[in-house]
Each structure stands twice: as C-alpha cells, then as structure tokens.
Amino acid sequence: MSTKIVIIGSGIAGISAAEAARQQNLRAEIVLISEENDLPYYRLRLCEAIADPKALDALTIETQAHYDALNISVKLGQTVKAIDRLGKKISLTDGHEEAYDRLVLATGSSSFVPPLEGVQRPGVKTLWTLENVRQLTAELKPGHQVVVIGGGLLGLLAADHIQQRGAEATVLELSSRLLANQLDAVGSAIFQASAEKRGIHFALGAETAEIVGQYDEPHAPVAGVRLKDGRLIEADLVLLSIGVRANSQLAAAAGLPITRRIVTDLQMRTIDPDIFAAGDAAEPDEYWFGLWPVAMDQGRVAGTNAAGGDAIFAKNIPPYFIQTLGTEVAVQGDKGGPGEFEADIDVEQDPMRGTYRKLVYRGGVLCGFMLVGDTSEMLTLQKKIGKRRGESV
Ligand SMILES: Cc1cc2nc3c(=O)[nH]c(=O)nc-3n(C[C@H](O)[C@H](O)[C@H](O)COP(=O)(O)OP(=O)(O)OC[C@H]3O[C@@H](n4cnc5c(N)ncnc54)[C@H](O)[C@@H]3O)c2cc1C
C-alpha cells in the first residue's frame, strides 16, 4: 500500500513540501488541504495588487493542471480543526475526516489583531491573504486617507502601494525611528528621508489609543486613529500591520510541543515521528525567520522526509532585505554595538543621494554591513563576512 501524506496549509511551505514529497516518492498519495479558497499564490507579492487590483490573477504560482500532473490532490476552502494522533487522522470543520501516514503542518501565520478599542469597525483591515487584499482594494479609492498601524516590512510595503493607488498613507510607528531593529540612527534617518520623498507621512513614537468611528456606535465606520498623546489622525481606512502570530493551535491541541511555534528538529520532525512542521509556524532548533525562502527550504525538507527521505534544514542567517518606498535596505550581522573586540567601523553616507554604507569589522574581520539606498554590494559583502579586510572572495 502506498504512503499517504497529508499537508495542512497551501502557502509556500505547504506546496514545497508537496512537490518535494512527490519527487521523493512517485507512488505516495499526497493531499494538500487549505482553508483559503485560492490556488497557492505569491503571498510576498500581495502588495502589488493593492496598487493595481488587476495584478491579483498574476499572483497564482501554478495552475490546477500543475498539481494534477504531479498527482497532488489540492483541497481548497477546508479548515482542519483537529489532529487525532492515535487514530492517525485529521478532522475538518465540515465533518469530514482524512487518514494519514505522515502529516506536515504548514499552517503559517495570521495577522495579529490587537485588543484595541474600535478594531471591529468597518474599514479596519489586515493584510496576509489574497482575500484580505480583495477586501482592501474593494474599498480603497484614490484620494482616501489610509492610516497604517505598524512600520515594519509589511506596513511599509503596503503604504508604498497604497500611495501608488493614488491614496494617501500615514504610517504610525511605535518606535522613535523607522526600522529601529535593523538600522542605526543615521541609516534610519536616510531611509525615512527617501520614503518621505514618495509622499508617505510618518508618525513616530506613535502609540495607538483607539480607532474612532464616524459616530458613537461600536460598528460605526472608521473615522480615524486616536494616539495616546491625544492626536487624532483622520482615516477612511485603517490597516493593522503590527505583526503576525503563528498558527500553532492545532499542533498544541494535539499535544505537540510549542514555544510560540511548533518545535521540530532539523529534519523538521516534531516529537511525533509521523508529524512534521515547516515554514512560519515551525521552529527547528530555536531558529525562526518569517521569510519566504526559509519557509520554502523547510517545506522541501519536511516533504522529502515525510516521503521517506533524509534531508536536513541548514540554519543560515538570512540578510534583512527590503526594496520599497523608492529605496532599498540590506543589513546583515553585527551592527557595531559593544562586543568582545572593539568595533572598527567604515562609514560612507550621501544624504543627497540617500545612500548609507556601514561596514563593521572586529579584530580585522568583517562581521556585518548596513546598506541603504544602494544595495548592489550585498552579495559581495555577504561572501566577505568572516574574512579579513582586503581578503578577496
Ligand atoms: C504582504 C506580504 C509581504 C511579504 N514580503 C516578504 C518579503 O519581501 N520577503 C520574504 O521573505 N517574506 C515576505 N513575506 C513573508 C512570507 O510571505 C511568509 O514568510 C511566507 O508566506 C510563510 O509561508 P508559510 O507557507 O509558512 O505560511 P503561510 O503563507 O501563512 O501559509 C499558511 C497556509 O496555511 C493555511 N492554514 C492555516 N491553518 C489551517 C487549518 N487549520 N486548516 C487549513 N489550512 C490552514 C492558511 O490559510 C495559509 O493558506 C511577506 C508576507 C506578506 C503578507
């Protein structure tokens, strides 16, 4: 009898797992289940469709024919509600059950919705799924004022595309500067100046108190965001972008160890030898980066191993890279703070061109870099990390 592999989640981790499992085992029965109604799509390009809703269709990764050709059964619009580890089956919210020999949990993340007064108001949006973008673009009109709560990667990408749609975006960021975890104060200032040239407004050190309505009813449409310092920023729409939470509840309810995510080894196997996890929802050996290429690699490893292979996930630290708002940022490694060896720092900056280049050496060895405005050196610098100054790569 052939092995039956069931994969929960059709994000990049799930489809990579399905395709790798097929490559490993030509006879396995492979079932991919997703609560979304859309065929797998490029989630990381979702913002393109904010600027141009016609771009939505172009986000689909492969047509149904691709999955048919690989004999992967894709079941859309179906939510898994429980895992029965003893019975080796899962149950769906529609009452159906699906038996498995091997299970891959690729359940990813969901937008975090904070317990803020007013979050339920019409006009308050999140951004993680294609359906979220459909809902946002159905209401977003040129000339609208949009407040984006959260100045991380997603918030900045969204603000840029909202602006390209002819609306006006204001980004609220809790920290006193942009990309405070990635850049130093000079890098942040240069990045912000470039972003402001695009017409985006920023409110820094901005703590949201409540989302206010057009009149005093809990379900009155949104009218703006009140900050804790009393300021009111008017809005036709509000986009919540203050982080994501891993969808690990299914695994937790099945008794699998969870930190904030599903704990696995580097083969992406949980403590149950027949259950694997991959992508944003997984944490192999305390490693987590909520990134597309990481989810893809982990999916491949989980799928290969679920199908009887022997793959290992390699824990590389990826660079932080963002290309938006008319500029780009690449950061990797040491930022030059206090350390065992004193940091020797090379800095070049050109505020007129909006460029900043910072290289951090310790003991003569390159330990990190920060590039704003021009990231053309990123690949070369990545290869130079760990090498002595002047050493060729
Ligand atoms: C707008 C945006 C821009 C981004 N930009 C970048 C970028 O520039 N670079 C980068 O590296 N990353 C980027 N990311 C992050 C990247 O998209 C994620 O890291 C990646 O999609 C994670 O893939 P995943 O398969 O682990 O999870 P997800 O993509 O979250 O997919 C999980 C799937 O599982 C389904 N699911 C969950 N629970 C169940 C259940 N119980 N039953 C059935 N189905 C279920 C979900 O509906 C979903 O379809 C971006 C993300 C967004 C939203």
Tab-separated table of C-alpha atoms and ligand atoms in Angstrom, residues 7-16 33-38 40-48 50 75 77-82 90-93 105-111 127-129 132-133 153-155 157-158 244-245 247-250 278-282 288-296 298-299 318-319 321-323, ligand 1:
chain	number	residue	atom	x	y	z
A	7	ILE	CA	-0.183	18.528	4.261
A	8	ILE	CA	-2.124	21.236	6.103
A	9	GLY	CA	-1.602	24.679	4.557
A	10	SER	CA	-1.032	25.675	0.922
A	11	GLY	CA	1.422	28.528	1.486
A	12	ILE	CA	4.953	28.232	0.141
A	13	ALA	CA	5.935	25.749	2.899
A	14	GLY	CA	2.965	23.503	2.077
A	15	ILE	CA	3.421	23.439	-1.690
A	16	SER	CA	7.188	22.981	-1.367
A	33	ILE	CA	-5.530	20.991	2.389
A	34	SER	CA	-6.048	24.737	2.697
A	35	GLU	CA	-8.643	26.896	4.337
A	36	GLU	CA	-8.072	29.537	1.662
A	37	ASN	CA	-10.192	29.329	-1.499
A	38	ASP	CA	-7.408	30.419	-3.847
A	40	PRO	CA	-1.374	28.790	-3.951
A	41	TYR	CA	-0.104	32.302	-4.695
A	42	TYR	CA	2.897	34.540	-4.142
A	43	ARG	CA	1.982	35.918	-0.737
A	44	LEU	CA	5.098	38.097	-0.620
A	45	ARG	CA	3.883	39.974	-3.740
A	46	LEU	CA	0.380	40.686	-2.418
A	47	CYS	CA	1.005	44.438	-2.139
A	48	GLU	CA	1.391	44.678	-5.928
A	50	ILE	CA	-3.061	46.994	-3.784
A	75	LYS	CA	-8.478	20.602	-1.348
A	77	GLY	CA	-11.679	26.059	1.324
A	78	GLN	CA	-11.349	23.370	4.007
A	79	THR	CA	-10.231	24.063	7.566
A	80	VAL	CA	-8.627	21.357	9.676
A	81	LYS	CA	-9.982	21.545	13.204
A	82	ALA	CA	-8.247	18.651	14.985
A	90	ILE	CA	-7.436	14.736	10.940
A	91	SER	CA	-10.924	16.162	11.052
A	92	LEU	CA	-12.231	19.083	9.048
A	93	THR	CA	-14.771	21.685	10.104
A	105	LEU	CA	1.842	21.112	9.421
A	106	ALA	CA	2.477	24.122	7.174
A	107	THR	CA	-0.133	26.327	8.816
A	108	GLY	CA	1.900	29.557	8.634
A	109	SER	CA	0.907	32.804	10.285
A	110	SER	CA	-2.090	35.082	10.672
A	111	SER	CA	-2.154	38.840	11.177
A	127	LEU	CA	-3.018	42.081	5.224
A	128	TRP	CA	-1.996	38.430	4.998
A	129	THR	CA	-4.224	36.747	2.431
A	132	ASN	CA	-7.631	40.479	2.622
A	133	VAL	CA	-6.304	42.319	-0.454
A	153	LEU	CA	8.299	45.407	6.422
A	154	LEU	CA	4.629	44.724	5.650
A	155	GLY	CA	3.415	48.141	6.785
A	157	LEU	CA	5.326	47.836	1.585
A	158	ALA	CA	1.591	48.382	1.977
A	244	VAL	CA	1.826	38.090	12.876
A	245	ARG	CA	1.138	35.098	15.113
A	247	ASN	CA	-0.954	29.195	13.621
A	248	SER	CA	0.201	26.603	16.124
A	249	GLN	CA	-3.099	25.940	17.946
A	250	LEU	CA	-3.834	22.688	16.061
A	278	ALA	CA	7.578	23.723	8.241
A	279	GLY	CA	7.515	27.430	7.463
A	280	ASP	CA	6.347	30.353	9.580
A	281	ALA	CA	4.577	28.022	12.044
A	282	ALA	CA	7.680	25.920	12.739
A	288	TRP	CA	12.846	31.319	13.204
A	289	PHE	CA	12.734	33.900	10.438
A	290	GLY	CA	9.299	34.666	8.967
A	291	LEU	CA	10.628	34.678	5.418
A	292	TRP	CA	9.516	33.158	2.119
A	293	PRO	CA	12.838	31.406	1.200
A	294	VAL	CA	13.119	29.943	4.707
A	295	ALA	CA	9.559	28.551	4.531
A	296	MET	CA	10.317	27.124	1.079
A	298	GLN	CA	11.814	23.960	5.363
A	299	GLY	CA	8.844	22.774	3.291
A	318	PRO	CA	19.450	35.430	6.006
A	319	PRO	CA	20.170	39.111	5.374
A	321	PHE	CA	16.442	42.991	2.636
A	322	ILE	CA	13.670	45.402	1.748
A	323	GLN	CA	13.060	47.209	-1.514
B	1	LIG	C1	2.365	41.402	2.125
B	1	LIG	C2	3.489	40.474	2.498
B	1	LIG	C3	4.776	40.748	2.046
B	1	LIG	C4	5.820	39.887	2.364
B	1	LIG	N1	7.065	40.182	1.883
B	1	LIG	C5	8.054	39.308	2.091
B	1	LIG	C6	9.348	39.548	1.508
B	1	LIG	O1	9.575	40.572	0.851
B	1	LIG	N2	10.323	38.615	1.713
B	1	LIG	C7	10.095	37.478	2.436
B	1	LIG	O2	10.998	36.646	2.553
B	1	LIG	N3	8.890	37.231	3.021
B	1	LIG	C8	7.876	38.121	2.864
B	1	LIG	N4	6.645	37.879	3.433
B	1	LIG	C9	6.505	36.731	4.368
B	1	LIG	C10	6.267	35.419	3.620
B	1	LIG	O3	5.203	35.588	2.707
B	1	LIG	C11	5.956	34.318	4.653
B	1	LIG	O4	7.125	34.113	5.433
B	1	LIG	C12	5.562	33.015	3.977
B	1	LIG	O5	4.399	33.194	3.191
B	1	LIG	C13	5.294	31.900	5.020
B	1	LIG	O6	4.863	30.772	4.321
B	1	LIG	P1	4.120	29.554	5.071
B	1	LIG	O7	3.798	28.571	3.981
B	1	LIG	O8	4.927	29.093	6.225
B	1	LIG	O9	2.779	30.150	5.694
B	1	LIG	P2	1.558	30.952	5.062
B	1	LIG	O10	1.981	31.653	3.816
B	1	LIG	O11	0.980	31.747	6.170
B	1	LIG	O12	0.529	29.804	4.635
B	1	LIG	C14	-0.144	29.008	5.586
B	1	LIG	C15	-1.407	28.450	4.970
B	1	LIG	O13	-1.983	27.519	5.871
B	1	LIG	C16	-3.390	27.695	5.896
B	1	LIG	N5	-3.917	27.157	7.166
B	1	LIG	C17	-3.592	27.562	8.416
B	1	LIG	N6	-4.295	26.835	9.347
B	1	LIG	C18	-5.052	25.968	8.635
B	1	LIG	C19	-6.003	24.967	9.021
B	1	LIG	N7	-6.283	24.717	10.298
B	1	LIG	N8	-6.627	24.270	8.047
B	1	LIG	C20	-6.363	24.516	6.726
B	1	LIG	N9	-5.472	25.444	6.308
B	1	LIG	C21	-4.833	26.169	7.254
B	1	LIG	C22	-3.532	29.211	5.777
B	1	LIG	O14	-4.829	29.579	5.384
B	1	LIG	C23	-2.472	29.505	4.711
B	1	LIG	O15	-3.013	29.331	3.420
B	1	LIG	C24	5.579	38.730	3.156
B	1	LIG	C25	4.282	38.452	3.616
B	1	LIG	C26	3.246	39.312	3.299
B	1	LIG	C27	1.837	39.021	3.762
